[in-house]
Short mmCIF file of C-alpha atoms in Angstrom, two decimals:
data_model
loop_
_atom_site.label_atom_id
_atom_site.label_comp_id
_atom_site.label_asym_id
_atom_site.label_seq_id
_atom_site.Cartn_x
_atom_site.Cartn_y
_atom_site.Cartn_z
CA MET A 1 -72.77 -191.14 13.09
CA SER A 2 -75.09 -192.35 15.82
CA GLY A 3 -78.42 -191.41 17.35
CA ASP A 4 -81.50 -189.73 15.89
CA SER A 5 -80.24 -187.77 12.90
CA SER A 6 -83.33 -185.55 12.89
CA LEU A 7 -81.72 -183.43 15.61
CA VAL A 8 -78.95 -182.19 13.31
CA SER A 9 -79.18 -180.69 9.84
CA GLN A 10 -76.49 -180.29 7.22
CA SER A 11 -76.76 -176.52 7.42
CA TRP A 12 -76.25 -176.56 11.22
CA ILE A 13 -72.93 -178.39 11.25
CA LYS A 14 -71.66 -176.65 8.11
CA SER A 15 -72.39 -173.23 9.61
CA LYS A 16 -70.60 -174.15 12.84
CA LEU A 17 -67.52 -175.38 11.00
CA GLN A 18 -67.52 -172.27 8.83
CA ARG A 19 -67.52 -170.05 11.91
CA LEU A 20 -64.40 -171.87 13.09
CA ARG A 21 -62.78 -171.45 9.65
CA ASP A 22 -63.53 -167.71 9.36
CA SER A 23 -60.26 -165.74 9.22
CA SER A 24 -58.30 -168.89 10.14
CA ILE A 25 -55.95 -168.70 7.15
CA ASP A 26 -55.36 -165.01 7.78
CA LEU A 27 -54.52 -165.69 11.43
CA TRP A 28 -52.41 -168.73 10.57
CA ASN A 29 -50.29 -166.54 8.29
CA VAL A 30 -49.44 -164.31 11.27
CA ALA A 31 -47.25 -167.13 12.66
CA PRO A 32 -47.36 -170.05 10.19
CA ASP A 33 -44.80 -172.12 12.08
CA THR A 34 -46.72 -172.04 15.35
CA THR A 35 -50.07 -173.78 15.74
CA ASN A 36 -51.91 -176.24 17.95
CA GLU A 37 -51.73 -179.63 16.24
CA PHE A 38 -55.07 -181.41 16.59
CA SER A 39 -57.14 -183.96 14.73
CA SER A 40 -60.37 -183.15 12.92
CA TRP A 41 -62.59 -184.40 15.73
CA SER A 42 -61.29 -181.57 17.93
CA ALA A 43 -63.58 -179.34 15.86
CA LEU A 44 -66.48 -180.77 17.87
CA LYS A 45 -64.83 -179.61 21.08
CA LEU A 46 -64.39 -176.11 19.64
CA ILE A 47 -68.05 -176.05 18.55
CA LEU A 48 -69.04 -176.88 22.14
CA LEU A 49 -66.78 -174.14 23.52
CA ALA A 50 -68.24 -171.58 21.11
CA ALA A 51 -71.77 -172.55 22.16
CA THR A 52 -70.76 -172.30 25.83
CA VAL A 53 -69.27 -168.82 25.37
CA ASP A 54 -72.37 -167.76 23.44
CA MET A 55 -74.68 -169.10 26.14
CA TYR A 56 -72.67 -167.74 29.05
CA THR A 57 -72.30 -164.21 27.71
CA ASN A 58 -75.99 -164.05 26.85
CA ILE A 59 -77.13 -165.00 30.34
CA ILE A 60 -74.52 -163.96 32.90
CA PRO A 61 -74.71 -160.15 32.36
CA ASN A 62 -78.30 -160.31 33.63
CA TYR A 63 -77.03 -161.44 37.02
CA MET A 64 -73.42 -160.34 37.45
CA ASP A 65 -71.65 -157.00 37.28
CA ASN A 66 -68.29 -158.50 36.39
CA PHE A 67 -67.35 -161.63 34.50
CA TYR A 68 -63.99 -162.99 33.41
CA TYR A 69 -62.69 -165.65 31.04
CA ILE A 70 -59.80 -167.92 32.02
CA ASP A 71 -58.16 -170.18 29.42
CA ALA A 72 -55.89 -172.44 31.46
CA LEU A 73 -54.13 -174.01 28.46
CA ALA A 74 -54.56 -171.38 25.79
CA GLY A 75 -52.29 -172.50 22.96
CA SER A 76 -51.37 -170.39 19.93
CA GLY A 77 -54.80 -169.22 18.78
CA ILE A 78 -54.93 -171.47 15.68
CA SER A 79 -55.65 -175.20 15.51
CA ALA A 80 -54.09 -176.98 12.54
CA PHE A 81 -55.38 -180.22 11.05
CA PRO A 82 -52.45 -181.20 8.79
CA GLU A 83 -54.12 -184.29 7.33
CA ASP A 84 -56.77 -182.07 5.71
CA ASP A 85 -54.73 -178.87 5.35
CA GLU A 86 -57.40 -177.18 7.49
CA TYR A 87 -57.12 -174.46 10.11
CA PHE A 88 -59.64 -173.46 12.75
CA VAL A 89 -59.50 -170.58 15.19
CA GLY A 90 -58.45 -171.77 18.65
CA SER A 91 -60.11 -171.30 21.99
CA PRO A 92 -58.73 -167.79 22.75
CA ILE A 93 -59.97 -166.40 19.42
CA ILE A 94 -63.35 -168.07 19.92
CA ALA A 95 -63.81 -166.53 23.35
CA ALA A 96 -62.44 -163.15 22.27
CA THR A 97 -64.64 -162.74 19.19
CA MET A 98 -67.81 -164.80 19.72
CA ALA A 99 -68.94 -163.44 23.09
CA HIS A 100 -72.16 -161.39 23.05
CA ASN A 101 -71.15 -159.16 25.94
CA SER A 102 -67.60 -158.14 26.75
CA PHE A 103 -65.65 -159.93 29.45
CA ASN A 104 -64.01 -157.58 31.95
CA ARG A 105 -60.77 -159.37 31.29
CA MET A 106 -59.51 -162.51 29.62
CA TYR A 107 -56.63 -164.51 31.03
CA PHE A 108 -54.75 -166.71 28.56
CA VAL A 109 -52.22 -169.00 30.24
CA GLU A 110 -49.71 -170.60 27.87
CA GLN A 111 -46.36 -171.91 29.06
CA ASP A 112 -44.75 -172.43 25.64
CA PRO A 113 -43.00 -169.15 24.67
CA GLU A 114 -43.52 -169.56 20.92
CA LYS A 115 -47.22 -170.27 21.31
CA ALA A 116 -47.64 -167.39 23.78
CA THR A 117 -45.95 -164.99 21.34
CA ALA A 118 -48.03 -166.28 18.40
CA LEU A 119 -51.22 -165.86 20.42
CA ARG A 120 -50.32 -162.27 21.29
CA ASP A 121 -49.57 -161.48 17.64
CA ARG A 122 -52.84 -163.07 16.49
CA LEU A 123 -54.96 -161.22 19.02
CA GLU A 124 -53.30 -157.96 17.97
CA HIS A 125 -54.00 -158.86 14.33
CA VAL A 126 -57.68 -159.38 15.14
CA GLU A 127 -57.81 -155.96 16.80
CA GLN A 128 -55.93 -154.08 14.11
CA ASN A 129 -56.76 -155.80 10.84
CA LEU A 130 -59.99 -157.77 11.08
CA SER A 131 -63.48 -156.34 11.32
CA LYS A 132 -64.05 -157.96 14.70
CA ASP A 133 -64.02 -156.34 18.10
CA LEU A 134 -62.44 -158.26 20.95
CA GLN A 135 -65.19 -158.94 23.43
CA CYS A 136 -63.25 -157.93 26.53
CA ASP A 137 -62.06 -154.74 28.13
CA ASP A 138 -58.61 -156.21 28.72
CA TYR A 139 -56.66 -159.42 28.17
CA ARG A 140 -53.46 -160.86 29.54
CA ILE A 141 -51.22 -163.58 28.18
CA ILE A 142 -49.36 -165.31 30.99
CA GLN A 143 -46.38 -167.45 30.04
CA GLN A 144 -46.26 -169.83 32.99
CA ASN A 145 -47.34 -173.29 34.07
CA THR A 146 -51.04 -172.94 34.79
CA ASN A 147 -50.76 -174.90 38.04
CA ASN A 148 -48.28 -172.34 39.35
CA VAL A 149 -50.11 -169.16 38.39
CA MET A 150 -53.81 -169.73 39.08
CA ASP A 151 -53.57 -168.49 42.66
CA GLU A 152 -52.34 -165.12 41.39
CA ILE A 153 -55.10 -164.85 38.78
CA VAL A 154 -57.86 -165.64 41.25
CA GLU A 155 -56.39 -163.29 43.84
CA GLU A 156 -56.29 -160.46 41.29
CA ILE A 157 -59.95 -161.01 40.42
CA ARG A 158 -60.89 -161.16 44.10
CA GLU A 159 -59.08 -157.91 44.84
CA GLU A 160 -60.82 -156.13 41.95
CA THR A 161 -64.30 -157.43 42.67
CA LEU A 162 -65.19 -159.60 45.64
CA TYR A 163 -63.33 -157.49 48.17
CA LYS A 164 -65.38 -154.50 47.02
CA GLY A 165 -68.63 -156.41 47.43
CA GLU A 166 -69.38 -156.55 43.70
CA SER A 167 -70.86 -159.60 42.03
CA VAL A 168 -68.40 -161.60 39.93
CA ASN A 169 -68.34 -164.75 37.85
CA THR A 170 -65.79 -166.59 35.73
CA LEU A 171 -65.93 -168.94 32.77
CA SER A 172 -62.88 -171.21 32.70
CA PHE A 173 -61.86 -173.46 29.82
CA ILE A 174 -59.45 -176.28 30.67
CA ASP A 175 -58.38 -178.13 27.53
CA ASN A 176 -56.37 -181.00 28.98
CA GLN A 177 -54.51 -183.03 26.38
CA GLY A 178 -53.00 -185.13 29.15
CA LEU A 179 -53.34 -184.83 32.90
CA ASP A 180 -52.23 -181.20 32.68
CA VAL A 181 -54.31 -179.31 35.23
CA HIS A 182 -54.14 -180.54 38.82
CA TYR A 183 -57.18 -180.86 41.06
CA SER A 184 -55.65 -178.26 43.38
CA THR A 185 -55.81 -175.78 40.49
CA ILE A 186 -59.48 -176.65 39.95
CA GLN A 187 -60.07 -175.97 43.64
CA THR A 188 -58.43 -172.57 43.29
CA LEU A 189 -60.71 -171.71 40.36
CA THR A 190 -63.77 -172.66 42.41
CA GLU A 191 -62.88 -170.27 45.23
CA ILE A 192 -64.86 -167.65 43.30
CA HIS A 193 -68.19 -168.06 41.55
CA GLY A 194 -67.88 -169.49 38.09
CA ASP A 195 -68.41 -172.23 35.54
CA LEU A 196 -65.92 -174.73 34.16
CA LEU A 197 -65.67 -176.46 30.79
CA ILE A 198 -63.09 -179.23 31.16
CA ASN A 199 -61.61 -181.63 28.66
CA PHE A 200 -61.50 -184.93 30.56
CA PRO A 201 -58.87 -186.85 28.55
CA THR A 202 -60.51 -190.24 28.93
CA ILE A 203 -57.99 -192.37 27.05
CA ALA A 204 -55.00 -190.58 28.63
CA VAL A 205 -56.46 -191.16 32.10
CA ARG A 206 -56.91 -194.88 31.44
CA ARG A 207 -53.39 -195.24 30.04
CA THR A 208 -51.78 -193.28 32.85
CA ALA A 209 -53.59 -195.35 35.45
CA GLY A 210 -52.60 -198.54 33.64
CA ALA A 211 -48.97 -197.47 33.59
CA ASP A 212 -49.15 -197.05 37.38
CA TYR A 213 -48.20 -193.36 37.40
CA LYS A 214 -49.80 -192.80 40.78
CA THR A 215 -48.35 -189.35 41.40
CA SER A 216 -49.76 -188.00 38.13
CA MET A 217 -53.15 -189.57 38.82
CA ASN A 218 -53.22 -188.34 42.41
CA ASN A 219 -52.39 -184.81 41.24
CA PHE A 220 -55.14 -184.94 38.63
CA TYR A 221 -57.81 -186.27 41.00
CA GLY A 222 -56.49 -184.62 44.16
CA ASN A 223 -56.44 -187.97 45.97
CA ALA A 224 -56.39 -191.72 45.32
CA SER A 225 -60.13 -192.01 44.61
CA TRP A 226 -59.37 -192.99 40.99
CA GLU A 227 -57.98 -196.33 42.18
CA ALA A 228 -61.56 -197.60 42.62
CA ALA A 229 -62.28 -197.24 38.88
CA THR A 230 -62.31 -200.27 36.60
CA ASN A 231 -63.39 -198.66 33.29
CA ASP A 232 -63.59 -195.34 31.46
CA ASP A 233 -67.07 -194.46 32.73
CA GLU A 234 -65.97 -194.95 36.32
CA TYR A 235 -62.84 -192.81 35.86
CA ARG A 236 -65.07 -190.00 34.55
CA THR A 237 -67.75 -190.49 37.20
CA ILE A 238 -65.21 -190.32 40.02
CA TYR A 239 -63.68 -187.17 38.54
CA MET A 240 -67.10 -185.56 38.30
CA SER A 241 -67.76 -186.47 41.93
CA ARG A 242 -64.54 -184.65 42.81
CA LEU A 243 -65.83 -181.59 40.94
CA ALA A 244 -69.04 -181.81 42.96
CA GLU A 245 -66.93 -181.81 46.13
CA ALA A 246 -65.38 -178.57 44.85
CA ASN A 247 -68.89 -177.02 44.85
CA ARG A 248 -69.61 -177.64 41.18
CA PRO A 249 -72.38 -180.27 41.46
CA VAL A 250 -74.50 -179.18 38.46
CA GLN A 251 -72.91 -181.09 35.62
CA GLU A 252 -73.23 -182.34 32.05
CA PHE A 253 -70.71 -184.24 29.96
CA VAL A 254 -70.42 -184.51 26.19
CA PRO A 255 -68.43 -187.36 24.58
CA VAL A 256 -66.26 -186.30 21.64
CA ARG A 257 -65.27 -189.22 19.42
CA SER A 258 -62.73 -189.68 16.64
CA GLY A 259 -64.74 -192.33 14.82
CA GLY A 260 -62.11 -194.88 15.82
CA GLN A 261 -60.92 -195.95 19.24
CA PHE A 262 -60.13 -192.50 20.61
CA TYR A 263 -62.46 -190.22 22.51
CA TYR A 264 -62.62 -187.82 25.43
CA ASP A 265 -65.38 -186.28 27.50
CA MET A 266 -66.08 -182.56 27.75
CA ILE A 267 -67.40 -181.83 31.25
CA TYR A 268 -69.37 -178.68 32.03
CA CYS A 269 -70.00 -177.91 35.68
CA THR A 270 -71.39 -175.03 37.71
CA ARG A 271 -72.67 -174.15 41.17
CA GLU A 272 -76.10 -175.01 42.43
CA THR A 273 -78.19 -171.85 42.84
CA LYS A 274 -81.69 -171.08 44.08
CA GLY A 275 -82.85 -170.24 40.58
CA GLY A 276 -81.33 -173.39 39.09
CA SER A 277 -78.98 -173.42 36.10
CA PRO A 278 -80.36 -172.06 32.81
CA TYR A 279 -77.38 -173.61 31.04
CA ILE A 280 -78.03 -177.30 31.43
CA GLN A 281 -80.85 -177.52 28.86
CA VAL A 282 -78.60 -175.86 26.29
CA LEU A 283 -75.77 -178.27 27.11
CA GLU A 284 -78.14 -181.22 26.81
CA ASP A 285 -79.22 -179.98 23.38
CA MET A 286 -75.59 -179.60 22.26
CA LYS A 287 -74.82 -183.06 23.63
CA GLU A 288 -77.57 -184.60 21.50
CA LYS A 289 -76.14 -182.93 18.41
CA ILE A 290 -72.45 -183.58 18.99
CA ASP A 291 -73.18 -187.15 20.06
CA GLN A 292 -74.29 -187.85 16.49
CA LEU A 293 -70.97 -186.78 14.99
CA THR A 294 -67.41 -188.11 14.92
CA GLY A 295 -64.12 -186.90 13.53
CA GLU A 296 -64.74 -188.97 10.41
CA ASP A 297 -68.00 -187.08 9.86
CA VAL A 298 -66.17 -183.77 10.26
CA GLU A 299 -63.61 -184.80 7.66
CA ARG A 300 -66.33 -185.71 5.15
CA ILE A 301 -68.13 -182.42 5.76
CA LEU A 302 -64.91 -180.44 5.28
CA ARG A 303 -64.20 -182.25 2.02
CA PHE A 304 -67.68 -181.34 0.85
CA MET A 305 -67.18 -177.70 1.87
CA ARG A 306 -63.92 -177.60 -0.09
CA GLY A 307 -65.66 -179.07 -3.15
CA GLU A 308 -63.71 -182.33 -3.02
CA GLN A 309 -66.87 -184.43 -2.92
CA THR A 310 -70.30 -183.67 -4.28
CA SER A 311 -72.57 -184.75 -1.42
CA ILE A 312 -72.67 -185.68 2.25
CA ASP A 313 -75.29 -188.23 3.16
CA LEU A 314 -74.98 -187.72 6.92
CA PHE A 315 -78.06 -185.85 8.06
CA SER A 316 -81.75 -185.59 7.54
CA GLN A 317 -83.05 -182.49 5.84
CA GLU A 318 -85.12 -181.46 8.85
CA ASP A 319 -84.18 -178.27 10.60
CA GLU A 320 -82.49 -178.66 13.95
CA GLN A 321 -84.10 -177.60 17.22
CA GLN A 322 -83.53 -173.99 18.17
CA SER A 323 -82.36 -172.82 21.57
CA GLY A 324 -83.20 -169.13 21.16
CA LEU A 325 -80.23 -168.12 23.33
CA GLY A 326 -77.78 -166.89 20.72
CA ASP A 327 -76.65 -167.05 17.14
CA PHE A 328 -74.06 -169.75 17.62
CA MET A 329 -76.64 -172.28 18.79
CA ASP A 330 -79.15 -171.14 16.15
#
């Protein structure tokens, strides 16, 4: 763990992990052979997504009549951590159950047929068997390559909203594991007003560039600008400059680290508006907290929560700072 530990308390991180564990075994049992296989440090990414959904759905209804959620790489709805025999709810379940105000519609794009079917079954299980309301009026699971279908999704939203002169906004989550989502797809998403939370797969970018896969890199960046980079920070900085060129210049990034050599950067970006962005302060607060944690810390905390060790000497006992925007950040 790094940084000033007074910003995070034991109760804060334990409560966030518990929210991700709630109903996870129940939902895993719906399709036990179909999960997203991640490592423990991915929990930090899911905590950031939950905070983003919480923040977004607290604020955006004050300004927009219609708002949509787009999960470009949705997965199965359950993240499995086999090394710890742990299960967390995945990004679609987080967005569908932790929003404060209902999305007009949620779009879940998942190309793998087994994962798409498992996600559908799990969402239906939430609706029918768990005491949680889905926070959307409608959802659609689209079994296609996300780079091939985003035009149709955006056009559908435009037809329902923008063409009628109504205000509209989108929150899009792009959980790249590799260089999955092309820059052209990002450009399509930015044709309508909205915010993006993107997993920038830092190590995968470096390795792909080093292996001289120029077509993959050009697709990911939208041009050859990446060739000027000489280190991880520069690869990320150039990508963020490309997001700014797509009219998403208000940005924050949050490193997510394994505790070893692996890490990636979660990039949040939005439009510049006359009133400024009320989100950035919240993202900066989350960055300070997550920056103190690694996957190794998460594993120790989970062992403590399961009763496998008697203490966790990771945090100070001081209470964390409060954002006042919603119960996930609190």
